[in-house]
Amino acid sequence: MQIAHQDRQGMAESTKLLLKNLMRHKMLPLIYGVVRKEIWYRPDMYFYRDMLHMLARNKKVDETRQVWADLKSEGVLFDQHTYGDIVRVFCDAGLIDLAMEFYEDMRSSPEPPMSLPFRVILKGLIPYPELREKIKQDFLELFPDMIVYDPPDSLSDIDDEFKF
């Protein structure tokens, strides 16, 4: 069973590398369109996740919206962990508006909420304290018995705390 897991990991890494190279050569949109027209193509959450990650890293907003519309029209549903990863990637890329759109979609998903994706999102929102506070409140409403650790306002707060 371990070999199968390693094979899947290797395939995922190969796919990401391929997508990265296609993006670098501006071929990703072309390949995306061709793949979706193939007879063997079946809508796949992981295919779309990797596409969205690559588009986020390259700040391709229009292409992201197109891929998002396509996956919706094909009925692809993400699990909560995948939503958390996608929101985090968009936060890290500075595409906060898109990140919040994906977050709202996550909240309206039929999947039951899980705490880990919220924690991943909260970490990505550290540079955006107002949005982080909103997501934190949502998290605490869903998981009232859990604790959210807030980072210090600055690293100097940590230094002051440990001075002798």
mmCIF file of C-alpha atoms in Angstrom, residues 10-152:
data_model
loop_
_atom_site.group_PDB
_atom_site.id
_atom_site.type_symbol
_atom_site.label_atom_id
_atom_site.label_comp_id
_atom_site.label_asym_id
_atom_site.label_seq_id
_atom_site.Cartn_x
_atom_site.Cartn_y
_atom_site.Cartn_z
ATOM 1 C CA GLY A 10 5.117 11.139 -7.587
ATOM 2 C CA MET A 11 2.353 11.595 -10.135
ATOM 3 C CA ALA A 12 1.066 14.677 -8.306
ATOM 4 C CA GLU A 13 4.563 16.185 -8.270
ATOM 5 C CA SER A 14 5.016 15.352 -11.960
ATOM 6 C CA THR A 15 1.688 16.996 -12.766
ATOM 7 C CA LYS A 16 2.660 20.135 -10.863
ATOM 8 C CA LEU A 17 6.011 20.290 -12.639
ATOM 9 C CA LEU A 18 4.323 19.844 -16.015
ATOM 10 C CA LEU A 19 1.776 22.577 -15.255
ATOM 11 C CA LYS A 20 4.561 24.892 -14.081
ATOM 12 C CA ASN A 21 6.499 24.396 -17.313
ATOM 13 C CA LEU A 22 3.389 24.864 -19.433
ATOM 14 C CA MET A 23 2.601 28.090 -17.579
ATOM 15 C CA ARG A 24 6.137 29.341 -18.103
ATOM 16 C CA HIS A 25 5.763 28.772 -21.844
ATOM 17 C CA LYS A 26 2.257 30.286 -21.855
ATOM 18 C CA MET A 27 0.827 26.970 -23.051
ATOM 19 C CA LEU A 28 -1.308 26.133 -20.016
ATOM 20 C CA PRO A 29 -4.581 27.672 -21.291
ATOM 21 C CA LEU A 30 -4.186 25.870 -24.620
ATOM 22 C CA ILE A 31 -3.462 22.496 -23.011
ATOM 23 C CA TYR A 32 -6.301 23.017 -20.525
ATOM 24 C CA GLY A 33 -8.768 23.473 -23.382
ATOM 25 C CA VAL A 34 -7.447 20.462 -25.293
ATOM 26 C CA VAL A 35 -7.544 18.139 -22.268
ATOM 27 C CA ARG A 36 -11.155 19.054 -21.469
ATOM 28 C CA LYS A 37 -12.222 18.115 -25.032
ATOM 29 C CA GLU A 38 -10.608 14.678 -25.009
ATOM 30 C CA ILE A 39 -12.877 11.624 -24.983
ATOM 31 C CA TRP A 40 -11.103 10.189 -21.926
ATOM 32 C CA TYR A 41 -11.476 13.386 -19.891
ATOM 33 C CA ARG A 42 -13.485 13.158 -16.678
ATOM 34 C CA PRO A 43 -13.908 16.102 -14.284
ATOM 35 C CA ASP A 44 -11.382 15.686 -11.495
ATOM 36 C CA MET A 45 -10.954 17.675 -8.286
ATOM 37 C CA TYR A 46 -7.167 17.223 -8.294
ATOM 38 C CA PHE A 47 -6.769 18.422 -11.887
ATOM 39 C CA TYR A 48 -8.683 21.596 -11.055
ATOM 40 C CA ARG A 49 -6.880 22.072 -7.748
ATOM 41 C CA ASP A 50 -3.493 21.956 -9.468
ATOM 42 C CA MET A 51 -4.699 24.330 -12.183
ATOM 43 C CA LEU A 52 -5.965 26.818 -9.586
ATOM 44 C CA HIS A 53 -2.714 26.598 -7.597
ATOM 45 C CA MET A 54 -0.653 27.323 -10.696
ATOM 46 C CA LEU A 55 -2.907 30.185 -11.779
ATOM 47 C CA ALA A 56 -2.788 31.718 -8.290
ATOM 48 C CA ARG A 57 0.987 31.580 -8.125
ATOM 49 C CA ASN A 58 1.124 33.359 -11.473
ATOM 50 C CA LYS A 59 -1.609 35.863 -10.534
ATOM 51 C CA LYS A 60 -3.831 34.930 -13.483
ATOM 52 C CA VAL A 61 -7.190 36.290 -12.288
ATOM 53 C CA ASP A 62 -9.217 35.980 -15.510
ATOM 54 C CA GLU A 63 -7.994 32.451 -16.168
ATOM 55 C CA THR A 64 -8.781 31.528 -12.566
ATOM 56 C CA ARG A 65 -12.344 32.747 -12.936
ATOM 57 C CA GLN A 66 -12.715 30.706 -16.140
ATOM 58 C CA VAL A 67 -11.388 27.522 -14.530
ATOM 59 C CA TRP A 68 -13.655 28.114 -11.517
ATOM 60 C CA ALA A 69 -16.689 28.533 -13.804
ATOM 61 C CA ASP A 70 -15.728 25.373 -15.708
ATOM 62 C CA LEU A 71 -15.411 23.224 -12.623
ATOM 63 C CA LYS A 72 -18.757 24.528 -11.331
ATOM 64 C CA SER A 73 -20.439 23.736 -14.654
ATOM 65 C CA GLU A 74 -18.966 20.221 -14.545
ATOM 66 C CA GLY A 75 -20.255 19.650 -11.017
ATOM 67 C CA VAL A 76 -16.822 19.212 -9.437
ATOM 68 C CA LEU A 77 -16.985 19.461 -5.651
ATOM 69 C CA PHE A 78 -13.969 20.140 -3.478
ATOM 70 C CA ASP A 79 -13.492 18.672 -0.047
ATOM 71 C CA GLN A 80 -12.842 21.039 2.858
ATOM 72 C CA HIS A 81 -9.082 20.411 2.873
ATOM 73 C CA THR A 82 -8.804 21.313 -0.803
ATOM 74 C CA TYR A 83 -10.790 24.497 -0.256
ATOM 75 C CA GLY A 84 -8.461 25.423 2.602
ATOM 76 C CA ASP A 85 -5.402 24.841 0.420
ATOM 77 C CA ILE A 86 -6.832 26.881 -2.445
ATOM 78 C CA VAL A 87 -7.795 29.807 -0.222
ATOM 79 C CA ARG A 88 -4.322 29.754 1.332
ATOM 80 C CA VAL A 89 -2.562 29.752 -2.053
ATOM 81 C CA PHE A 90 -4.591 32.764 -3.157
ATOM 82 C CA CYS A 91 -3.849 34.558 0.132
ATOM 83 C CA ASP A 92 -0.136 33.856 -0.277
ATOM 84 C CA ALA A 93 -0.285 35.223 -3.839
ATOM 85 C CA GLY A 94 -1.932 38.426 -2.596
ATOM 86 C CA LEU A 95 -5.174 37.696 -4.472
ATOM 87 C CA ILE A 96 -7.351 38.295 -1.425
ATOM 88 C CA ASP A 97 -10.586 39.029 -3.301
ATOM 89 C CA LEU A 98 -10.412 35.671 -5.056
ATOM 90 C CA ALA A 99 -9.382 33.956 -1.835
ATOM 91 C CA MET A 100 -12.490 35.311 -0.118
ATOM 92 C CA GLU A 101 -14.690 34.197 -3.025
ATOM 93 C CA PHE A 102 -13.330 30.670 -2.626
ATOM 94 C CA TYR A 103 -13.805 30.935 1.129
ATOM 95 C CA GLU A 104 -17.478 31.877 0.695
ATOM 96 C CA ASP A 105 -17.883 28.929 -1.650
ATOM 97 C CA MET A 106 -16.272 26.698 0.972
ATOM 98 C CA ARG A 107 -18.741 27.957 3.573
ATOM 99 C CA SER A 108 -21.698 27.145 1.310
ATOM 100 C CA SER A 109 -20.336 23.702 0.398
ATOM 101 C CA PRO A 110 -22.391 20.624 1.322
ATOM 102 C CA GLU A 111 -19.242 19.185 2.926
ATOM 103 C CA PRO A 112 -19.305 19.443 6.731
ATOM 104 C CA PRO A 113 -16.828 22.052 8.016
ATOM 105 C CA MET A 114 -13.509 20.901 9.429
ATOM 106 C CA SER A 115 -11.166 22.820 11.698
ATOM 107 C CA LEU A 116 -7.858 22.210 9.882
ATOM 108 C CA PRO A 117 -8.772 24.079 6.670
ATOM 109 C CA PHE A 118 -9.801 27.063 8.787
ATOM 110 C CA ARG A 119 -6.449 27.003 10.568
ATOM 111 C CA VAL A 120 -4.631 26.875 7.219
ATOM 112 C CA ILE A 121 -6.654 29.866 6.008
ATOM 113 C CA LEU A 122 -6.112 31.797 9.251
ATOM 114 C CA LYS A 123 -2.363 31.379 8.911
ATOM 115 C CA GLY A 124 -2.492 32.705 5.347
ATOM 116 C CA LEU A 125 -4.466 35.733 6.525
ATOM 117 C CA ILE A 126 -1.919 36.935 9.101
ATOM 118 C CA PRO A 127 -0.968 39.892 6.842
ATOM 119 C CA TYR A 128 -4.678 40.816 6.596
ATOM 120 C CA PRO A 129 -5.856 41.287 10.207
ATOM 121 C CA GLU A 130 -9.392 42.497 9.420
ATOM 122 C CA LEU A 131 -10.174 39.532 7.189
ATOM 123 C CA ARG A 132 -8.440 37.197 9.603
ATOM 124 C CA GLU A 133 -10.690 38.405 12.401
ATOM 125 C CA LYS A 134 -13.798 37.710 10.296
ATOM 126 C CA ILE A 135 -12.646 34.171 9.475
ATOM 127 C CA LYS A 136 -11.641 33.656 13.102
ATOM 128 C CA GLN A 137 -15.179 34.556 14.217
ATOM 129 C CA ASP A 138 -16.630 32.090 11.692
ATOM 130 C CA PHE A 139 -14.243 29.441 13.003
ATOM 131 C CA LEU A 140 -15.209 30.069 16.632
ATOM 132 C CA GLU A 141 -18.916 29.909 15.764
ATOM 133 C CA LEU A 142 -18.430 26.537 14.094
ATOM 134 C CA PHE A 143 -15.970 25.193 16.672
ATOM 135 C CA PRO A 144 -16.757 26.971 19.971
ATOM 136 C CA ASP A 145 -14.573 24.677 22.086
ATOM 137 C CA MET A 146 -11.428 25.315 20.054
ATOM 138 C CA ILE A 147 -8.756 27.938 20.564
ATOM 139 C CA VAL A 148 -7.200 30.184 17.942
ATOM 140 C CA TYR A 149 -3.696 31.385 18.690
ATOM 141 C CA ASP A 150 -3.128 34.897 17.446
ATOM 142 C CA PRO A 151 0.358 35.887 16.360
ATOM 143 C CA PRO A 152 2.025 38.789 18.170
#
